[in-house]
Structure formats: structure tokens, C-alpha cells
PDB file of C-alpha atoms in Angstrom:
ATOM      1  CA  UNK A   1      81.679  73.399 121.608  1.00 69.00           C
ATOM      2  CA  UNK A   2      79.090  76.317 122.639  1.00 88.00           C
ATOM      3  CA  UNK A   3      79.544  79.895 121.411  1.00 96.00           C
ATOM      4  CA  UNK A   4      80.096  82.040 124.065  1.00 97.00           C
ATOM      5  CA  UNK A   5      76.974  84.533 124.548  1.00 98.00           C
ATOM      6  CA  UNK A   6      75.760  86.947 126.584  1.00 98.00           C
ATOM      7  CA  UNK A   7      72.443  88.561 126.568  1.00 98.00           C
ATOM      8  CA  UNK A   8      71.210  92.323 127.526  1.00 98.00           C
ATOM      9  CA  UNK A   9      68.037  94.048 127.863  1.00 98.00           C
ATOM     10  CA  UNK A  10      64.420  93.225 127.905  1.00 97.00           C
ATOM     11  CA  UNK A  11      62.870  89.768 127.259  1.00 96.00           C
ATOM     12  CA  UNK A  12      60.820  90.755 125.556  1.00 96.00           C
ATOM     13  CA  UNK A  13      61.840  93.059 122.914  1.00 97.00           C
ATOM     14  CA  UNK A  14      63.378  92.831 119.608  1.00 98.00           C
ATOM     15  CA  UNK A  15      66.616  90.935 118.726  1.00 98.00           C
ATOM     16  CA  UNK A  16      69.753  92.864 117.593  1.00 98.00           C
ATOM     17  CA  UNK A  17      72.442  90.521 116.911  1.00 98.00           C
ATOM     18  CA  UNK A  18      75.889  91.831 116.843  1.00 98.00           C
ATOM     19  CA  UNK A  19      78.558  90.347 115.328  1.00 98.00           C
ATOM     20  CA  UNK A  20      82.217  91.931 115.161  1.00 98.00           C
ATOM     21  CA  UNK A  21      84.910  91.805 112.710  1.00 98.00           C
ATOM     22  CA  UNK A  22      88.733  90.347 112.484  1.00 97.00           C
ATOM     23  CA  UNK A  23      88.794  90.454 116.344  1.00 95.00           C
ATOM     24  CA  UNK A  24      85.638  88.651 116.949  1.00 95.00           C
ATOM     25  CA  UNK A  25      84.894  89.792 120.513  1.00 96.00           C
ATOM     26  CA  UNK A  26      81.150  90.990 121.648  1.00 97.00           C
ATOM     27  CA  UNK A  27      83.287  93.246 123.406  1.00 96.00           C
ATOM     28  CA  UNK A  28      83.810  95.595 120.396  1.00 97.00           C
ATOM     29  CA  UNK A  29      80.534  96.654 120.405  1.00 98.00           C
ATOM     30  CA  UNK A  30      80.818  97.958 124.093  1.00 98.00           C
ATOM     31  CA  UNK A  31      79.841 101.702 122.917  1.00 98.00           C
ATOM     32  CA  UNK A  32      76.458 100.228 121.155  1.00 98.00           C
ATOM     33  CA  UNK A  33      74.929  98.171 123.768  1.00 98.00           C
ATOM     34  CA  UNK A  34      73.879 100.888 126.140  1.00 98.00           C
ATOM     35  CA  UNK A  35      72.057 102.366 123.492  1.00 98.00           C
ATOM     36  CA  UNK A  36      70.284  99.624 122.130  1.00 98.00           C
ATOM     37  CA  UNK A  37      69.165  98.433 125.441  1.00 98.00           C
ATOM     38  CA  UNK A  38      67.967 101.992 126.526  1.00 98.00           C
ATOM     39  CA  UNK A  39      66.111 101.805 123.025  1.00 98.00           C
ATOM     40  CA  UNK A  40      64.278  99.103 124.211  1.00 98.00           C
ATOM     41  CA  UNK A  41      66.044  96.356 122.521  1.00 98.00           C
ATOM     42  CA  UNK A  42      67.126  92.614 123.836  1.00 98.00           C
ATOM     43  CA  UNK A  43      70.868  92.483 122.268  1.00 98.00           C
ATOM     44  CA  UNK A  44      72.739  89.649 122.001  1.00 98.00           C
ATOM     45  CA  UNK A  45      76.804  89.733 121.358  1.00 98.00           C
ATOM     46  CA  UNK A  46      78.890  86.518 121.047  1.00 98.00           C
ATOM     47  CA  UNK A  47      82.401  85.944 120.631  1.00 98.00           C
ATOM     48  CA  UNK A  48      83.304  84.106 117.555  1.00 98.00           C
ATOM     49  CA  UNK A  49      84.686  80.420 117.583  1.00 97.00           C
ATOM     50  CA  UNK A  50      88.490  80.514 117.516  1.00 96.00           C
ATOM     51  CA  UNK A  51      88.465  83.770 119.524  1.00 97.00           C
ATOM     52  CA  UNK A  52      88.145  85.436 122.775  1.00 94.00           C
ATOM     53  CA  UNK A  53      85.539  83.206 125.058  1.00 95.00           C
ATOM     54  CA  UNK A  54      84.830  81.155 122.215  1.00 96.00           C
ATOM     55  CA  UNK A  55      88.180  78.527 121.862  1.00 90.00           C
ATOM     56  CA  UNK A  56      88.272  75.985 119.007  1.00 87.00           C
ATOM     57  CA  UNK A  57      89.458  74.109 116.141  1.00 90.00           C
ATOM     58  CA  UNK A  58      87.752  75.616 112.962  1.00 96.00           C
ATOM     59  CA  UNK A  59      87.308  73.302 110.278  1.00 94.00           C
ATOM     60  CA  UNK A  60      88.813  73.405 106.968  1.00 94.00           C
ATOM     61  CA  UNK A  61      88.843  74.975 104.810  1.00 96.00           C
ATOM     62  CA  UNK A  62      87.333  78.057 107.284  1.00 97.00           C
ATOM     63  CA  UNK A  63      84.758  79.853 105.462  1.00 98.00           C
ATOM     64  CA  UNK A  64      81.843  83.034 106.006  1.00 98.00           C
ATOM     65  CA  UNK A  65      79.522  80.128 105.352  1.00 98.00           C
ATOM     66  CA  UNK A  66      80.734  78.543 108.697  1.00 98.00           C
ATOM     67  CA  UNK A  67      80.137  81.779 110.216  1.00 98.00           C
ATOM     68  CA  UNK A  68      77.023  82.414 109.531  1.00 98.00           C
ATOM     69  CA  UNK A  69      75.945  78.849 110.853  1.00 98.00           C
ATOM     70  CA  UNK A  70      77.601  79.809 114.238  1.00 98.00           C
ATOM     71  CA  UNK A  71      75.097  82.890 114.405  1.00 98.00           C
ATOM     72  CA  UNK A  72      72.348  80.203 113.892  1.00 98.00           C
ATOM     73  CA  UNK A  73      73.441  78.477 116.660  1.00 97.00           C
ATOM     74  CA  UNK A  74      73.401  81.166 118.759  1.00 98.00           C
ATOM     75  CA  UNK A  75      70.315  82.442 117.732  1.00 98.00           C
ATOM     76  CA  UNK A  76      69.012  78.909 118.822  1.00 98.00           C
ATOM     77  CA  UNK A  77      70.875  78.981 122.353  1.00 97.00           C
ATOM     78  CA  UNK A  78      69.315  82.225 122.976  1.00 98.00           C
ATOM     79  CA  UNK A  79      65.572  81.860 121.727  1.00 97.00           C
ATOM     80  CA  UNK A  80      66.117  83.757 119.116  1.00 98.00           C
ATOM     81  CA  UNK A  81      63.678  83.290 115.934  1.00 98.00           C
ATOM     82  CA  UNK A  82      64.762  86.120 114.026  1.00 98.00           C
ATOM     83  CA  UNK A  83      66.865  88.857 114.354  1.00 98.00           C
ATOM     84  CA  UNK A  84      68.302  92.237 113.647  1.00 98.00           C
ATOM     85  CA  UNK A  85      71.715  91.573 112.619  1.00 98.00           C
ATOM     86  CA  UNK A  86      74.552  94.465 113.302  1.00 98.00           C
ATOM     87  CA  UNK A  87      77.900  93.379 111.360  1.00 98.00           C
ATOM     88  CA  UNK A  88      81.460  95.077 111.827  1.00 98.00           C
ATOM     89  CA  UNK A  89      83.509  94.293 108.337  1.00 98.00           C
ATOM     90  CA  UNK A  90      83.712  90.521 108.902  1.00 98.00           C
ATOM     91  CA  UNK A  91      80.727  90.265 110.606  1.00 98.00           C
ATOM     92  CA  UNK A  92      78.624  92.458 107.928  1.00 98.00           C
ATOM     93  CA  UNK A  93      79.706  89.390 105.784  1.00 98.00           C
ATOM     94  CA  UNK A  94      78.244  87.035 107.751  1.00 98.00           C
ATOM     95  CA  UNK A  95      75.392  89.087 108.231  1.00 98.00           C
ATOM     96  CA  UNK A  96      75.118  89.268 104.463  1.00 98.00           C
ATOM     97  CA  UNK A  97      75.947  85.239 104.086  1.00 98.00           C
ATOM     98  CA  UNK A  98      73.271  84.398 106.682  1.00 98.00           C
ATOM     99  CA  UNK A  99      70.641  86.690 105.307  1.00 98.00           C
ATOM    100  CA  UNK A 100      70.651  84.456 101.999  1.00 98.00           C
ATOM    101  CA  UNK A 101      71.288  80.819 103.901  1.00 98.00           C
ATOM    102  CA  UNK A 102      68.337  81.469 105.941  1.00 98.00           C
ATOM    103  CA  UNK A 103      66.429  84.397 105.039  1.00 98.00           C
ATOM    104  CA  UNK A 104      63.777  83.557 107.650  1.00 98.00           C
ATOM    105  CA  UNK A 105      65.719  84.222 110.564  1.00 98.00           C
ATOM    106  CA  UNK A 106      66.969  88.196 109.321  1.00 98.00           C
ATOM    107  CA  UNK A 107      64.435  91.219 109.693  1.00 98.00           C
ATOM    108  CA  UNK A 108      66.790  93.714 108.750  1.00 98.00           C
ATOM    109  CA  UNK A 109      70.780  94.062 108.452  1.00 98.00           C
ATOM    110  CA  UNK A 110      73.128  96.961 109.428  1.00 98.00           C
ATOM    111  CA  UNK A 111      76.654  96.756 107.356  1.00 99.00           C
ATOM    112  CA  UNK A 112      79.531  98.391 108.998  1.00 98.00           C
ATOM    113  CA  UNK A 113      82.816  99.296 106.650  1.00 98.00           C
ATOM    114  CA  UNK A 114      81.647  95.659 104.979  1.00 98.00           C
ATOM    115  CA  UNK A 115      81.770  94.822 101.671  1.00 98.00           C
ATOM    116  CA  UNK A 116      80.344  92.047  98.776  1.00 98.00           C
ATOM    117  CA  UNK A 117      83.369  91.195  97.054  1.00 98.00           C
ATOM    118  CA  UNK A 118      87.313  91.562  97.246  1.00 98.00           C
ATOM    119  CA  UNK A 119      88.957  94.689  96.696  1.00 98.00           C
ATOM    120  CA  UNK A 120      92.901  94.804  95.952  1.00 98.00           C
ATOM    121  CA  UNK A 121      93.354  97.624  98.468  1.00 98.00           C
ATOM    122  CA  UNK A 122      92.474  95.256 101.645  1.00 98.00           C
ATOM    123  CA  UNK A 123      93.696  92.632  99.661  1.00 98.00           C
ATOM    124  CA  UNK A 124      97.242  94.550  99.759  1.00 98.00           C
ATOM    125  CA  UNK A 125      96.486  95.521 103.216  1.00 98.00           C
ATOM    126  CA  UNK A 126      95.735  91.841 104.417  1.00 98.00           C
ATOM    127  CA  UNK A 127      99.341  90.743 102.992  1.00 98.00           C
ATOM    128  CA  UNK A 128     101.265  93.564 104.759  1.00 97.00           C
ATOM    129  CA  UNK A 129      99.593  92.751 108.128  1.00 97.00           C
ATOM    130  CA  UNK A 130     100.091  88.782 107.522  1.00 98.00           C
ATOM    131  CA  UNK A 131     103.950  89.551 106.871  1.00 98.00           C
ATOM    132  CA  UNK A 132     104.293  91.098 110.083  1.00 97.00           C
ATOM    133  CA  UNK A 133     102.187  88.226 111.649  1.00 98.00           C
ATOM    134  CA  UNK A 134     104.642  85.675 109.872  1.00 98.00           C
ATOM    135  CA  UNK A 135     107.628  87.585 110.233  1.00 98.00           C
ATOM    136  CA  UNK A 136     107.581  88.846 113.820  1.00 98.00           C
ATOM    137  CA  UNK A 137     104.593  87.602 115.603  1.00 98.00           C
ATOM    138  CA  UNK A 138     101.327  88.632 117.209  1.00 98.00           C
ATOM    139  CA  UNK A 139     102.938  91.400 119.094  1.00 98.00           C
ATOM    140  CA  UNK A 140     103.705  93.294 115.563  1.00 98.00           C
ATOM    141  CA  UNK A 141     100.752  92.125 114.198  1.00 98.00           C
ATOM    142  CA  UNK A 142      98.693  93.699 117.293  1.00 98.00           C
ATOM    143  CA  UNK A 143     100.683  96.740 117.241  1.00 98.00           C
ATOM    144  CA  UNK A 144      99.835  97.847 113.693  1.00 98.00           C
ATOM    145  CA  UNK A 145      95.920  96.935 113.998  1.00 97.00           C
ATOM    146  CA  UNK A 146      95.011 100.293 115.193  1.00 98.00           C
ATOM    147  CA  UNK A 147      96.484 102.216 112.226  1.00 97.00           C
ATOM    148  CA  UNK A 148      93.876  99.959 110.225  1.00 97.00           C
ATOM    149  CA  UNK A 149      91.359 101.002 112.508  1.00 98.00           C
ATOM    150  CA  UNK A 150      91.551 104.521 113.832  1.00 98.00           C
ATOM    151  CA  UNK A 151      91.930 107.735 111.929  1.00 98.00           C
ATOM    152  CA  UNK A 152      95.715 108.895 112.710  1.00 98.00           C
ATOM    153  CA  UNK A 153      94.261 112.115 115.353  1.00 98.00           C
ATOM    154  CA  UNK A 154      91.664 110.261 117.249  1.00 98.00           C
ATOM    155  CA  UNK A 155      94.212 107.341 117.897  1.00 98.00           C
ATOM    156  CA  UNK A 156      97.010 110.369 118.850  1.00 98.00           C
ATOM    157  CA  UNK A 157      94.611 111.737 121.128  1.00 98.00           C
ATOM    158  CA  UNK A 158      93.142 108.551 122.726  1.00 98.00           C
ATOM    159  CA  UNK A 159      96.629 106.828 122.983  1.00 98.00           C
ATOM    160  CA  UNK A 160      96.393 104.931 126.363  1.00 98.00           C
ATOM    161  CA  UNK A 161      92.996 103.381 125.448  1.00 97.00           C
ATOM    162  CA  UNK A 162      94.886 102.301 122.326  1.00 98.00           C
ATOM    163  CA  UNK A 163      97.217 101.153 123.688  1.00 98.00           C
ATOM    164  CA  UNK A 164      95.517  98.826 125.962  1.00 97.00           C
ATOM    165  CA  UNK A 165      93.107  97.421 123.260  1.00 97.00           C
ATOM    166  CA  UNK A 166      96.532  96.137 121.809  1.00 98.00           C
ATOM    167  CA  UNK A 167      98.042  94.904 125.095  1.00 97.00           C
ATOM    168  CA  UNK A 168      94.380  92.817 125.348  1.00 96.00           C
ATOM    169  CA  UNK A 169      94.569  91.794 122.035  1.00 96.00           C
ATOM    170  CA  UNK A 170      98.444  90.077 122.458  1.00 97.00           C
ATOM    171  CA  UNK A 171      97.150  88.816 125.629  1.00 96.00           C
ATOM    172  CA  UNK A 172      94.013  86.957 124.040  1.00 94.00           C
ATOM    173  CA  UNK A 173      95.630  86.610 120.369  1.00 96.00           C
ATOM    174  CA  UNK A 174      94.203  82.938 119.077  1.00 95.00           C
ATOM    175  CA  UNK A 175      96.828  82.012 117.587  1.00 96.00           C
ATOM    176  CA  UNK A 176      98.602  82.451 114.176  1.00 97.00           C
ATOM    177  CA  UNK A 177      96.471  79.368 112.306  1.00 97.00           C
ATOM    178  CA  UNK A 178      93.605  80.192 113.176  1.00 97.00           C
ATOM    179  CA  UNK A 179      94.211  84.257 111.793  1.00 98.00           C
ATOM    180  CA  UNK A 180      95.508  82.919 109.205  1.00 98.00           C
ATOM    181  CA  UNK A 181      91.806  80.814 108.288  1.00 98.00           C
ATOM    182  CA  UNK A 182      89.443  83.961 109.533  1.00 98.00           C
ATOM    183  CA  UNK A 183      91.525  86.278 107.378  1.00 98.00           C
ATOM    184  CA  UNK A 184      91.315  83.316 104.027  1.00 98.00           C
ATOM    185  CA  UNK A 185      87.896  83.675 104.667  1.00 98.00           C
ATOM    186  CA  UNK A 186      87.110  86.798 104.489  1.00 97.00           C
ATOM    187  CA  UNK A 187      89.346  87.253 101.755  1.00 98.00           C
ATOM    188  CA  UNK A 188      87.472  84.094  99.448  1.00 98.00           C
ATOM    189  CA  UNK A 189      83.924  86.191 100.248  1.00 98.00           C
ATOM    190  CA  UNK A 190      82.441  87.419  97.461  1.00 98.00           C
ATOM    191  CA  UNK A 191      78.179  87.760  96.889  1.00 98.00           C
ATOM    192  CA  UNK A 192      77.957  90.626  94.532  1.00 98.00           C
ATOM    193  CA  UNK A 193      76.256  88.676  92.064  1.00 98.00           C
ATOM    194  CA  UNK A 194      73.416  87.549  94.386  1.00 98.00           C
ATOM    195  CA  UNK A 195      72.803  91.338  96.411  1.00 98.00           C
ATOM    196  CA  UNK A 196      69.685  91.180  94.777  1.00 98.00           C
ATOM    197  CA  UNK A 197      68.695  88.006  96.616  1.00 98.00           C
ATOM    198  CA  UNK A 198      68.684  89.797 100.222  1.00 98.00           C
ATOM    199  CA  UNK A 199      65.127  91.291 100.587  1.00 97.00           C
ATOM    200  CA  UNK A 200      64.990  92.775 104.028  1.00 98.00           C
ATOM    201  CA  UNK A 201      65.748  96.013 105.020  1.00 98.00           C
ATOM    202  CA  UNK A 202      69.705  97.517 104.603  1.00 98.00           C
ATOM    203  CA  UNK A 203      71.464 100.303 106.637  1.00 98.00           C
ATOM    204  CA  UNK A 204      74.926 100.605 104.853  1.00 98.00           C
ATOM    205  CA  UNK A 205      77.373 102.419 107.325  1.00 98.00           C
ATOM    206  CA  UNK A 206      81.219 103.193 106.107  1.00 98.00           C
ATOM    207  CA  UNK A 207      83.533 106.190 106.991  1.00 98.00           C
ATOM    208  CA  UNK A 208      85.495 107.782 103.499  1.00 98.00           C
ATOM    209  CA  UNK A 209      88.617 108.018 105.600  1.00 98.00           C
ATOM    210  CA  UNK A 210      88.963 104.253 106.308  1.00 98.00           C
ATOM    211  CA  UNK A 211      92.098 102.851 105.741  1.00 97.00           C
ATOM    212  CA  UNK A 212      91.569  99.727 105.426  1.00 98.00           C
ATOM    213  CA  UNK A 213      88.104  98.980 103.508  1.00 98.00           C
ATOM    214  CA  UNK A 214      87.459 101.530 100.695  1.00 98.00           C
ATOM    215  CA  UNK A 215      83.873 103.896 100.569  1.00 98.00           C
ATOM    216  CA  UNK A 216      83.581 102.437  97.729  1.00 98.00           C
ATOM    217  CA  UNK A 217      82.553  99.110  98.774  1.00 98.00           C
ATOM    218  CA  UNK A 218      79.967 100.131 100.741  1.00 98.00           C
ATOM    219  CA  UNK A 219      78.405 102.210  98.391  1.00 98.00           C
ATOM    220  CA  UNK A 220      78.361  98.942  96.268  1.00 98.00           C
ATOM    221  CA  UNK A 221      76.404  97.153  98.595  1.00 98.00           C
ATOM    222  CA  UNK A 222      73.995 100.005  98.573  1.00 98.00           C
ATOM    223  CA  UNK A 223      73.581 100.126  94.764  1.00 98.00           C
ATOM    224  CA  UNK A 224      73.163  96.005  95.018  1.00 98.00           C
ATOM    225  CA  UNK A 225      70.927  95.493  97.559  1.00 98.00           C
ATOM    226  CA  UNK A 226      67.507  95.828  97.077  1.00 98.00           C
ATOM    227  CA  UNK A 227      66.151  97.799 100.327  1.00 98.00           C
ATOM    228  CA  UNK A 228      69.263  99.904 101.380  1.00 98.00           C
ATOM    229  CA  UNK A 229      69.979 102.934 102.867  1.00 98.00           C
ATOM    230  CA  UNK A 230      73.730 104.364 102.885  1.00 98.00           C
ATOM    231  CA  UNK A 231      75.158 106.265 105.568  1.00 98.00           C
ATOM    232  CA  UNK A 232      78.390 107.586 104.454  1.00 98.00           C
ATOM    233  CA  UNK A 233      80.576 109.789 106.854  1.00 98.00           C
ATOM    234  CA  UNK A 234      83.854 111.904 105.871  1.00 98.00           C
ATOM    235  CA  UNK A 235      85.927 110.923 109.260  1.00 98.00           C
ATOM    236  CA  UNK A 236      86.018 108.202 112.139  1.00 98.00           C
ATOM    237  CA  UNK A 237      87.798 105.412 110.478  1.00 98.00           C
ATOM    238  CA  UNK A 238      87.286 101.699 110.086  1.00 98.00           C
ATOM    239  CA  UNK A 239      86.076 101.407 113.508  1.00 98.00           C
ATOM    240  CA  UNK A 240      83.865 104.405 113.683  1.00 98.00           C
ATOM    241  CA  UNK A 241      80.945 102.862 115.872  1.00 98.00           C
ATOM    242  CA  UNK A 242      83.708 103.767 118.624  1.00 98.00           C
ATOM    243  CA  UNK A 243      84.990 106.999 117.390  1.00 98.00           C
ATOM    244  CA  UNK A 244      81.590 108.299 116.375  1.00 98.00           C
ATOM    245  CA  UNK A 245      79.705 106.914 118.635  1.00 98.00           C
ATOM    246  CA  UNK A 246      77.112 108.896 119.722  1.00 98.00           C
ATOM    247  CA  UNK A 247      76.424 110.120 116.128  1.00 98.00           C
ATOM    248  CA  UNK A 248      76.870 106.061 115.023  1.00 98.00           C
ATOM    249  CA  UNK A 249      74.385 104.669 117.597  1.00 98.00           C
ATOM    250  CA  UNK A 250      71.640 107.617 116.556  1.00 98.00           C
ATOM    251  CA  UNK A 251      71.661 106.538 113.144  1.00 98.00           C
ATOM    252  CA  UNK A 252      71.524 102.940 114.025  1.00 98.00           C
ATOM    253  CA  UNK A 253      68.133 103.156 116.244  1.00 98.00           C
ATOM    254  CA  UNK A 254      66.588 105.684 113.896  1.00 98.00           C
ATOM    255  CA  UNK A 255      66.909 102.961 111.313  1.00 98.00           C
ATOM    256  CA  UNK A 256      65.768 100.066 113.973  1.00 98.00           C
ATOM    257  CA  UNK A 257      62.623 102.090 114.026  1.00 97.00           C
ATOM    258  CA  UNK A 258      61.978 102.184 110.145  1.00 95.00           C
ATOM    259  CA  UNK A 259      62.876  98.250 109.835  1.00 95.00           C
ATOM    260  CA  UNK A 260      60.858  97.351 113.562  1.00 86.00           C
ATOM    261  CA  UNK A 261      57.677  99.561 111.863  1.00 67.00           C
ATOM    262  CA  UNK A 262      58.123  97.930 108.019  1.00 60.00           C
ATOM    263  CA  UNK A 263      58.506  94.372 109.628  1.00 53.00           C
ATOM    264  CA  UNK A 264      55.304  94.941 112.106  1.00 46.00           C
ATOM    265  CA  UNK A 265      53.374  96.255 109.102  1.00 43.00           C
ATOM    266  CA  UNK A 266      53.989  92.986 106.581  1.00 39.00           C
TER     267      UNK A 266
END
């Protein structure tokens, strides 16, 4: 079955692909598209298979290899010879996976709060938020997302929107098989060995105070990867493309720009 797509901005410019994380909706990236588009780029978001627009069986075992062939397939759908690729966590691995699968088709990568191999701080996080999944549902499960991906003030302060991010996410929650396979795979991801491999252009992004996905790990894919540029922040959390916005999206088309020129001038 067809990937959900959509498409924004000029025909004719360059391709940024987004691709979210745990949640898998092109929705996510809401506070980036704007920006992009106003930058002059043609973005296109998709909704992952399994989730949101996207419904589906995923095969078995699920893996970031899958993934990564999914973005293909949009990229086909839509045109799209090569891209940008923008990656939140889950979708930085695939970003990363797809960048050595087919090289050809990445011109540059931007890594949100991602990470090259497993960690046993998200690996202890991943088992408290599957016990609450197995224990008392999606509607516990839902509830404690946002205390993975907010810092504890902005979430205080921004409580209603918070609130009905987690009354969309219960609504549209794909079931608990098919979390269960997108969180396996994630968890089974690990490329350290081959960073040295990916030979396009890097912008590392990760917030110190996330909860959920240590500095650390980003700072690892900036020591491994050959052409990468780390953007560390103190505060704005796992998901601080929305909490930082203005200051995220900035740093995102200022490195567009470098990667747009070094790509032009090979």
C-alpha cells in the first residue's frame, strides 16, 4: 500500500525530506515547514507505514532497513532523485540507514536527538514506557510521552497544547503490535562501526536536557561521521524543533545553504 505524502513549496527547488520519530506523523514537523518553504525549498513529509495516514501490516521482523526503503518509495512517488533528509530520533536513523543503502539519493542529512547505536538509558526508558503500554494501554502509554519529550516548564506552561497532542495521539494510536515492532527496531539499530561510510554533509542537532536520548549520542555521531557539524543546545528537550523553534529552523537553513552551495560546487 502507498505511503501517505504530501508535498509543499516550489517545483522546482531543492528536496528536504522529513521524516519523524516514534510517532511517525509529517505532522510533527508542522513548526519547520513554513520555514523551509519560505527558504525556497520543495519539502516533502510522509507519514510512516503502520501510522497515522499510512495503515499497514509491517513485515517481520520490522527493521530501520524497512524504513529507509519506504523513504525510497516516496522519494519515487514524488519525483524525487535526491534529497535533503531531516530525521527526528527514529527518523535520523533512517536517515542514517538510507544514506549508506543508497548513497546516491542523500545530499546532505540533518540528525535530530538521533543516535548510531543503543544506549542503556533509552534502553531503560523504552521498557518503562512498554510496561505501561502492556500494563494499562495506549491511554497510559500516550499520557507519559510528553515527559519524554518536553522539558518539565515548557510542557507546564504549554499544557492545553499538550494535552491535545496526547488526546490525538490515543485517538490515532496504531495499535500495540505494531509499537511494539517500530520500538524493536529502533532498539536493534546500531551503525557506529560504519559512520565513516556516510560521505555527505552532517548537521547533528540534540538538546543536553533531553530525557530520553542522551547528548552524548549525538556528539558520537559527530565524532563518527565524516562531514559533521554539531549543534548542541542546553534546554528544549527531545522535541526541541517545537520548543525552539525559531532558533531550530535558523540553524537548519543556515546549514541547507552550506550543503545546497558544497553539493552545487562538486
Amino acid at each position: 500500500m502507498a505511503l501517505y505524502h504530501e508535498v509543499h513549496g516550489p517545483a522546482d527547488g531543492e528536496t528536504v525530506l522529513l521524516s519523524s520519530g516514534l510517532g511517525g506523523s509529517a505532522a510533527f514537523w508542522q513548526p519547520q515547514i513554513p520555514a523551509l518553504v519560505e527558504a525556497g525549498y520543495r519539502v516533502v513529509g510522509y507519514d510512516q507505514r503502520g501510522t497515522g495516514r499510512s495503515p499497514g501490516t509491517l513485515p517481520a521482523p520490522y527493521s530501520i532497513a524497512h524504513m529507509a526503503q519506504d523513504v525510497v518509495e516516496v522519494m519515487d512517488a514524488t519525483g524525487t532523485t535526491r534529497c535533503h533528509l531531516m530525521g527526528h530520533a527514529l527518523g535520523g536513523l533512517v536517515g542514517l540507514q538510507l544514506a549508506l543503502d543508497a548513497p546516491e539519493r542523500i545530499a546532505s542529512l540533518v540528525l535530530v536527538n538521533a543516535w548510531s547505536q543503543p544506549n542503556p538509558h533509552s534502553a531503560r526508558c523504552f521498557d518503562a514506557r512498554l510496561a505501561l503500554l502492556g500494563a494499562l494501554g495506549p491511554r497510559a502509554y500516550v499520557e507519559a510521552q510528553p515527559i519524554f519529550l518536553y522539558p518539565a516548564a515548557w510542557a507546564a506552561a504549554h499544557a492545553d497544547k499538550v494535552q491535545a497532542e496526547v488526546d490525538h495521539a490515543f485517538a490515532h494510536f496504531p495499535g500495540e503490535a505494531t509499537m511494539r515492532a517500530r520500538i524493536a527496531a529502533l532498539r536493534a539499530f546500531d551503525v557506529d562501526a560504519r559512520l565513516g561510510e556516510i560521505d555527505v554533509p552532517a548537521l547533528v542537532m540534540g538538546a543536553m536536557d533531553d530525557t530520553l536520548v542522551p547528548w552524548t549520542c549525538s556528539r558520537r555521531l559527530a565524532e563518527g561521521l565524516p562531514h559533521a557539524t554539531l549543534d548542541l543546545i542546553p534546554h528544549g528537550g527531545h522535541a526541541h524543533s517545537a520548543t525552539t523553534a525559531a532558533a531550530f529552523n535558523d540553524c537548519v537553513r543556515s546549514f541547507l545553504a552550506r550543503a545546497s552551495h558544497s553539493v552545487t560546487a562538486s
